[in-house]
Short mmCIF file of C-alpha atoms in Angstrom, two decimals:
data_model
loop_
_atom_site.label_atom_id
_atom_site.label_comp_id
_atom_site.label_asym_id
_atom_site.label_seq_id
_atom_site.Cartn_x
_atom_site.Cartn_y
_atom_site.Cartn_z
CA UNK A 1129 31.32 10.18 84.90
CA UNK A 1130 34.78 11.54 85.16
CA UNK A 1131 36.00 7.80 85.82
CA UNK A 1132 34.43 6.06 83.27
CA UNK A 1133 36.12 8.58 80.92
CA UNK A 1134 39.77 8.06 82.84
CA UNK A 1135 38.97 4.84 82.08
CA UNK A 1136 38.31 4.57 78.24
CA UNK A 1137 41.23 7.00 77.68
CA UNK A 1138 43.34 4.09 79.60
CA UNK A 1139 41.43 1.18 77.65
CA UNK A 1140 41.95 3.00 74.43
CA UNK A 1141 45.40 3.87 74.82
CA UNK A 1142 46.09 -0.51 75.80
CA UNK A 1143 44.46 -1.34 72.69
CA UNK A 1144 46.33 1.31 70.68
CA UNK A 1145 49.69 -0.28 72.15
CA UNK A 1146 48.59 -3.55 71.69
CA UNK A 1147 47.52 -2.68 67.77
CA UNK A 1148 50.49 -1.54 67.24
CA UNK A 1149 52.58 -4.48 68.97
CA UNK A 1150 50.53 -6.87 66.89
CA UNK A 1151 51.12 -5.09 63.56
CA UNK A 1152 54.77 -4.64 64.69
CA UNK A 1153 55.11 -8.54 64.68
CA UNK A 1154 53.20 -9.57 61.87
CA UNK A 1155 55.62 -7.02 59.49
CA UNK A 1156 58.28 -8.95 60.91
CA UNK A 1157 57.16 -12.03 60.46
CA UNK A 1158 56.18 -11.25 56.67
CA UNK A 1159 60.35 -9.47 56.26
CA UNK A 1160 61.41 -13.02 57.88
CA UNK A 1161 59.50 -15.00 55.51
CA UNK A 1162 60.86 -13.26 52.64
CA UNK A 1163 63.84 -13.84 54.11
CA UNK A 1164 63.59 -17.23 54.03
CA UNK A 1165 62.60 -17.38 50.76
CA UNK A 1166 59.11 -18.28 50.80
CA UNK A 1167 57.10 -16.87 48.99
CA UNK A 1168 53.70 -14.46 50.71
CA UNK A 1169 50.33 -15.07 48.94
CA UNK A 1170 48.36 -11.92 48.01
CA UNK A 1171 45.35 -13.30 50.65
CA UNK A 1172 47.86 -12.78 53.19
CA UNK A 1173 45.75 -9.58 53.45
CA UNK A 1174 42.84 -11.63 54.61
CA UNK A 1175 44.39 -13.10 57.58
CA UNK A 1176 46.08 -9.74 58.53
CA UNK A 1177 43.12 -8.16 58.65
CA UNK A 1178 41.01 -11.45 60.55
CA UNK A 1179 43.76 -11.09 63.33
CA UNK A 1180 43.45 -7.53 64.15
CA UNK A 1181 39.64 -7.85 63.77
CA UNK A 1182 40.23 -10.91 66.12
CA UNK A 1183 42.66 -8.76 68.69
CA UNK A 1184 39.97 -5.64 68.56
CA UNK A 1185 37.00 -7.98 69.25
CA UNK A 1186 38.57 -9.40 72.28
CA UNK A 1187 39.88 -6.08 73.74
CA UNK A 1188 36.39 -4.36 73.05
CA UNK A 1189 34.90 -7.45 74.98
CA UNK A 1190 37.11 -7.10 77.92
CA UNK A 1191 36.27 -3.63 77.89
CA UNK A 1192 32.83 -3.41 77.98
CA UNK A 1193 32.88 -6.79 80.47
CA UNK A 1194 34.51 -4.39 82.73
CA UNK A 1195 32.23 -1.54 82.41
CA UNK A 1196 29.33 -3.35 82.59
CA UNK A 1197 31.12 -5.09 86.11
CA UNK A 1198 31.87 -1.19 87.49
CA UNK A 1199 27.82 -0.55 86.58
CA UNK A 1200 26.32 -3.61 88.41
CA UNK A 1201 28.70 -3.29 91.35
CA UNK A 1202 28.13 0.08 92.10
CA UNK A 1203 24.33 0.14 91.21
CA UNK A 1204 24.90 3.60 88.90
CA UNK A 1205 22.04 4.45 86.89
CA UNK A 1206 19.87 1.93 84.73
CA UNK A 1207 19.46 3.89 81.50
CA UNK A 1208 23.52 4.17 81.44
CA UNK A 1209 23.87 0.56 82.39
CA UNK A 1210 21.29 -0.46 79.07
CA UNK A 1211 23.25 1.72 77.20
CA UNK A 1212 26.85 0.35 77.36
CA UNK A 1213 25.13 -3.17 76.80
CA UNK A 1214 23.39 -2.23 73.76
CA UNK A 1215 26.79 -0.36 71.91
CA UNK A 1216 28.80 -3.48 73.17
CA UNK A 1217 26.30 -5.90 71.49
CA UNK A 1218 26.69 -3.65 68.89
CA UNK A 1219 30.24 -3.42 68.30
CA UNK A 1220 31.13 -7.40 69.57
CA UNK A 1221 28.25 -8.66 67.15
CA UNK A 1222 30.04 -7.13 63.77
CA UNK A 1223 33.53 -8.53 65.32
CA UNK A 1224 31.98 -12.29 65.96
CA UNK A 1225 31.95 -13.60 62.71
CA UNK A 1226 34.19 -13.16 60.03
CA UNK A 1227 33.65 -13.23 56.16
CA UNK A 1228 35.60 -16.46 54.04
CA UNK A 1229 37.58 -15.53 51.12
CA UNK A 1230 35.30 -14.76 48.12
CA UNK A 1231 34.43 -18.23 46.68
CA UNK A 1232 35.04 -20.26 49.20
CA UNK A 1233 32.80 -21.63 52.04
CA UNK A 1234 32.95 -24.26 55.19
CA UNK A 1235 32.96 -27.98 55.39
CA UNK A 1236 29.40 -27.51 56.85
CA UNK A 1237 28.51 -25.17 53.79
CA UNK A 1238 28.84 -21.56 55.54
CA UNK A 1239 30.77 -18.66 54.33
CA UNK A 1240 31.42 -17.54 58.30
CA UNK A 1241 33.52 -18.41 61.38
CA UNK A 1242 33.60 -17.64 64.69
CA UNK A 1243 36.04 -15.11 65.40
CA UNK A 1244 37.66 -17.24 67.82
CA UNK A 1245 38.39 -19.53 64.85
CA UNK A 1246 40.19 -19.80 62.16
CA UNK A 1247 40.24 -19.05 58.28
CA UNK A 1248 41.56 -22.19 57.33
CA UNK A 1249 38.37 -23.28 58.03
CA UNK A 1250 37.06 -22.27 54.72
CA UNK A 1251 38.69 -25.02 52.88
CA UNK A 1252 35.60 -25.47 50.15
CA UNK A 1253 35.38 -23.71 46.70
CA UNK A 1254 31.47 -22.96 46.25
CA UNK A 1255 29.44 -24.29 43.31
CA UNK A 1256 30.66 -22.93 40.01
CA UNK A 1257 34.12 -21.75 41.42
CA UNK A 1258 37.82 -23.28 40.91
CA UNK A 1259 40.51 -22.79 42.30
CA UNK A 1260 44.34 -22.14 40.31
CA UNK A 1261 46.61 -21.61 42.67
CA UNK A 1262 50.37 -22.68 41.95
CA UNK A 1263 50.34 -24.61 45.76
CA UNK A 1264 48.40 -27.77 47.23
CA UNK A 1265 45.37 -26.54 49.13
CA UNK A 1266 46.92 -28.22 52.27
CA UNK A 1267 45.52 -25.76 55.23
CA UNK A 1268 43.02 -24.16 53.30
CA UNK A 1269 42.38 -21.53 50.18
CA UNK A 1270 42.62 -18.60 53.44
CA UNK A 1271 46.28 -19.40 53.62
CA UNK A 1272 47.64 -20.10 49.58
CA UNK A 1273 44.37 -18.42 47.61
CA UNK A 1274 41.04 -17.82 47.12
CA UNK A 1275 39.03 -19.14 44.44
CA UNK A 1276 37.71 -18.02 41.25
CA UNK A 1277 35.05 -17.53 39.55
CA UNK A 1278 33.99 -20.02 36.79
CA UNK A 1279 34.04 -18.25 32.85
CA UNK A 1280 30.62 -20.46 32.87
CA UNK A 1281 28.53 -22.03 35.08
CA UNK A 1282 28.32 -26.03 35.03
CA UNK A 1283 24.79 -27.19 35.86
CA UNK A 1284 26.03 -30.17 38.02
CA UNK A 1285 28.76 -28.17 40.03
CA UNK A 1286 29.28 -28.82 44.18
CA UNK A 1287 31.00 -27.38 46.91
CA UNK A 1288 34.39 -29.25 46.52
CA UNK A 1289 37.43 -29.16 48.69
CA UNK A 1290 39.84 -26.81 47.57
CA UNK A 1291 42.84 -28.89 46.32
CA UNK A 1292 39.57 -31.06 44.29
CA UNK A 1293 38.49 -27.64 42.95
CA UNK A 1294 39.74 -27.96 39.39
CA UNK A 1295 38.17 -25.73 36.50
CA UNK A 1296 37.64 -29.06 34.64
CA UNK A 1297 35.45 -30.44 37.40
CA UNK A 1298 33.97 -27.29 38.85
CA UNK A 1299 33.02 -25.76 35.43
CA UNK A 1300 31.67 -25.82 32.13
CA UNK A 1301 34.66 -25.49 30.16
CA UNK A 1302 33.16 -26.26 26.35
CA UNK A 1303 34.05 -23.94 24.04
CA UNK A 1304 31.37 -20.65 23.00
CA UNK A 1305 28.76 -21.78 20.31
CA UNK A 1306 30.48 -23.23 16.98
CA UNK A 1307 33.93 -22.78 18.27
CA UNK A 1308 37.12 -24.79 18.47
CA UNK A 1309 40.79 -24.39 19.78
CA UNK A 1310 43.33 -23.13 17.39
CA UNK A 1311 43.82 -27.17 16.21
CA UNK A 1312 40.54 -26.98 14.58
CA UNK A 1313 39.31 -30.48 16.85
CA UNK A 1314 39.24 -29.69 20.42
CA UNK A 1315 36.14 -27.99 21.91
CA UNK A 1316 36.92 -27.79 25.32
CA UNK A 1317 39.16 -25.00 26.77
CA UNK A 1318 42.17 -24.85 29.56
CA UNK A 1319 42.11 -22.19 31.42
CA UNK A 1320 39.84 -19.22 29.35
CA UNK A 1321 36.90 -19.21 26.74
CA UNK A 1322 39.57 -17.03 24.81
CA UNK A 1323 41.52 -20.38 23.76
CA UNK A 1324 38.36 -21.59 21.58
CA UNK A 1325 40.05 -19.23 18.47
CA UNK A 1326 38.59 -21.04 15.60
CA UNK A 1327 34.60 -21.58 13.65
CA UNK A 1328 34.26 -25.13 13.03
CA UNK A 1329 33.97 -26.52 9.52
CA UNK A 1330 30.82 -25.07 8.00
CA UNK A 1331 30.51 -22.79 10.41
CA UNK A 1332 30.98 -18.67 10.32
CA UNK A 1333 31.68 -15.63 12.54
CA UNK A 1334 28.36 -14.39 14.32
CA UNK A 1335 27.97 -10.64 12.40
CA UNK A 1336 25.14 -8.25 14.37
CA UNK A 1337 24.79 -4.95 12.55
CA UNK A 1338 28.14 -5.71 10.54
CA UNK A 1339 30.45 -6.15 13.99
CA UNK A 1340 31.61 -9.50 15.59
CA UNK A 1341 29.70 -10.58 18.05
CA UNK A 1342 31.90 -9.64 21.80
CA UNK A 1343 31.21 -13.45 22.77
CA UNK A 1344 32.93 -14.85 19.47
CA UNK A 1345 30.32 -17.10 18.78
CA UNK A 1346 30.25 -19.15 15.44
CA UNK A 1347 26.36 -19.57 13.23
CA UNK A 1348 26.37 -23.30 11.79
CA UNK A 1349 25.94 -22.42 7.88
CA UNK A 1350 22.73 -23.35 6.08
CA UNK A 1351 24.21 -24.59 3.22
CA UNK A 1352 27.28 -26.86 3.98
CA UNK A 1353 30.34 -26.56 1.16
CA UNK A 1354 30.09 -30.43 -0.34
CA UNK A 1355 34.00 -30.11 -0.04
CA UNK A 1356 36.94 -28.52 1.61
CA UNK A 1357 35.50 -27.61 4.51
CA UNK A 1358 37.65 -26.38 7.66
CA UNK A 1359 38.20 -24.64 10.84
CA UNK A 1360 39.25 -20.95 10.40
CA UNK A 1361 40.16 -18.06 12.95
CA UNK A 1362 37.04 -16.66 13.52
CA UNK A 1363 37.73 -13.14 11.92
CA UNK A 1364 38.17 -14.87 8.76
CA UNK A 1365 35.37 -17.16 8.87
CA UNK A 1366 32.96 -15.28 6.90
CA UNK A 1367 29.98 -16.46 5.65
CA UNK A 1368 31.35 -16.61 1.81
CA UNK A 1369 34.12 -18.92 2.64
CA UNK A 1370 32.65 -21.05 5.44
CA UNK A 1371 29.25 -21.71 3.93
CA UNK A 1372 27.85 -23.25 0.45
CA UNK A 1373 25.46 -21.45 -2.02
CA UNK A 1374 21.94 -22.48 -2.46
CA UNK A 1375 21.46 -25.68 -4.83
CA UNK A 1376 18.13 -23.41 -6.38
CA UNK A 1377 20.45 -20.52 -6.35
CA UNK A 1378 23.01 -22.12 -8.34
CA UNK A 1379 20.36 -23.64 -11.15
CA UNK A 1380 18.67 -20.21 -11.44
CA UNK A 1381 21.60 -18.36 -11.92
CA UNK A 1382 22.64 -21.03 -14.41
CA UNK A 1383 19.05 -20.47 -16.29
CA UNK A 1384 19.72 -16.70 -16.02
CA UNK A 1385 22.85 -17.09 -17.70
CA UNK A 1386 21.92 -19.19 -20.57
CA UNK A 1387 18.75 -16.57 -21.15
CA UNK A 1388 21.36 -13.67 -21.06
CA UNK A 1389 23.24 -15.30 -24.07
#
């Protein structure tokens, strides 16, 4: 027992070295980089972390490859040999595969590679994602970005390739109910539902218990103004400018008038 601990203290103290070698020369490479003006993506996190993961998995491997050798060579006990196997499975399982970038996923559909792989691999934006970055998608969203989210879902969206993955194509990009941009004609955003600034013609702020709605939504009118209508910012389009008054409503009050004199 004394030798197997000898040798873990040795084994741990190589892959402590080794850690440290390997972070050592990544923080160069990122100062040399800079240094060369170009410029580091956030998600350069991701692949930092993938190659330590990748450096641990294969150290742990070796390690418990050579344990397992000193247990069937030497015929040691069974329960001790069953052991090691099962916390090496353990460990080298969780290490094997490794997560894509939120968003994105495979050319065969899967949001995992091998360890022995790489993230460029994940070179797809899933269904109802987009992806903005400022570069071309060339080796994958792992390397320049990671892709994001749709504001709404599009009912027809697909996996696309990441350069392909525009918010135009990947999402619904229509404006919120009764909406428009601030030109009063366009009804399909950019970039953000928050560009749709405007009720259409005829058309008022949504009002629940006397507040605007959150989603700045715009209520079609029931009674259209026979003239003049137009888009408005939607904290001015109330219902008294936006909308017409009731054809009875207007007669009766006329009546009521004329009775009144």
């Amino acid at each position: 027992m004394s030798i197997l601990i000898i040798i873990i203290k040795n084994i741990y103290i190589q892959i402590k070295n080794n850690l440290l070698y390997h972070i050592y020369y990544i923080l160069l490479k990122i100062k040399s980089n800079k240094i060369a003006n170009i410029k580091i993506n956030f998600n350069f996190k991701n692949q930092f972390v993938f190659y330590l993961k990748r450096k641990i998995y294969l150290f742990i491997h070796k390690f418990f490859s050579f344990i397992n050798y000193l247990i069937f060579k030497k015929k040691r006990d069974q329960k001790m040999k069953y052991l090691i196997i099962f916390i090496s499975l353990l460990f080298i399982n969780q290490l094997r595969a490794v997560k894509c970038p939120a968003g994105s996923q495979t050319d065969a559909g899967s949001d995992q590679v091998a360890a022995e792989n790489n993230l460029p691999e994940c070179t797809k934006c899933k269904l109802n994602f987009y992806y903005a970055g400022a570069s071309p998608l060339a080796a994958g969203n792992a390397v320049n970005g990671i892709c994001t989210q749709c504001p709404q879902n599009k009912i027809d969206s697909v996996a696309t390739l990441g350069s392909e993955a525009t918010i135009a194509k990947q999402c619904d990009i229509s404006c919120p109910p009764g909406t428009v941009l601030d030109d009063g004609v366009i009804q399909n955003y950019v970039k953000s539902p928050a560009e749709c600034t405007k009720c259409l013609p005829n058309y008022f702020q949504s009002v629940e218990n006397n507040q605007i709605v959150e989603a700045k939504t715009c209520a079609e009118c029931s009674y259209k103004l026979p003239s003049g209508a137009q888009a408005r910012i939607i904290t001015e389009a109330t219902r008294k400018v936006q909308c017409g008054v009731a054809q009875f409503l207007s007669i009766s009050l006329l009546f009521i008038s004329f009775y009144l004199l």
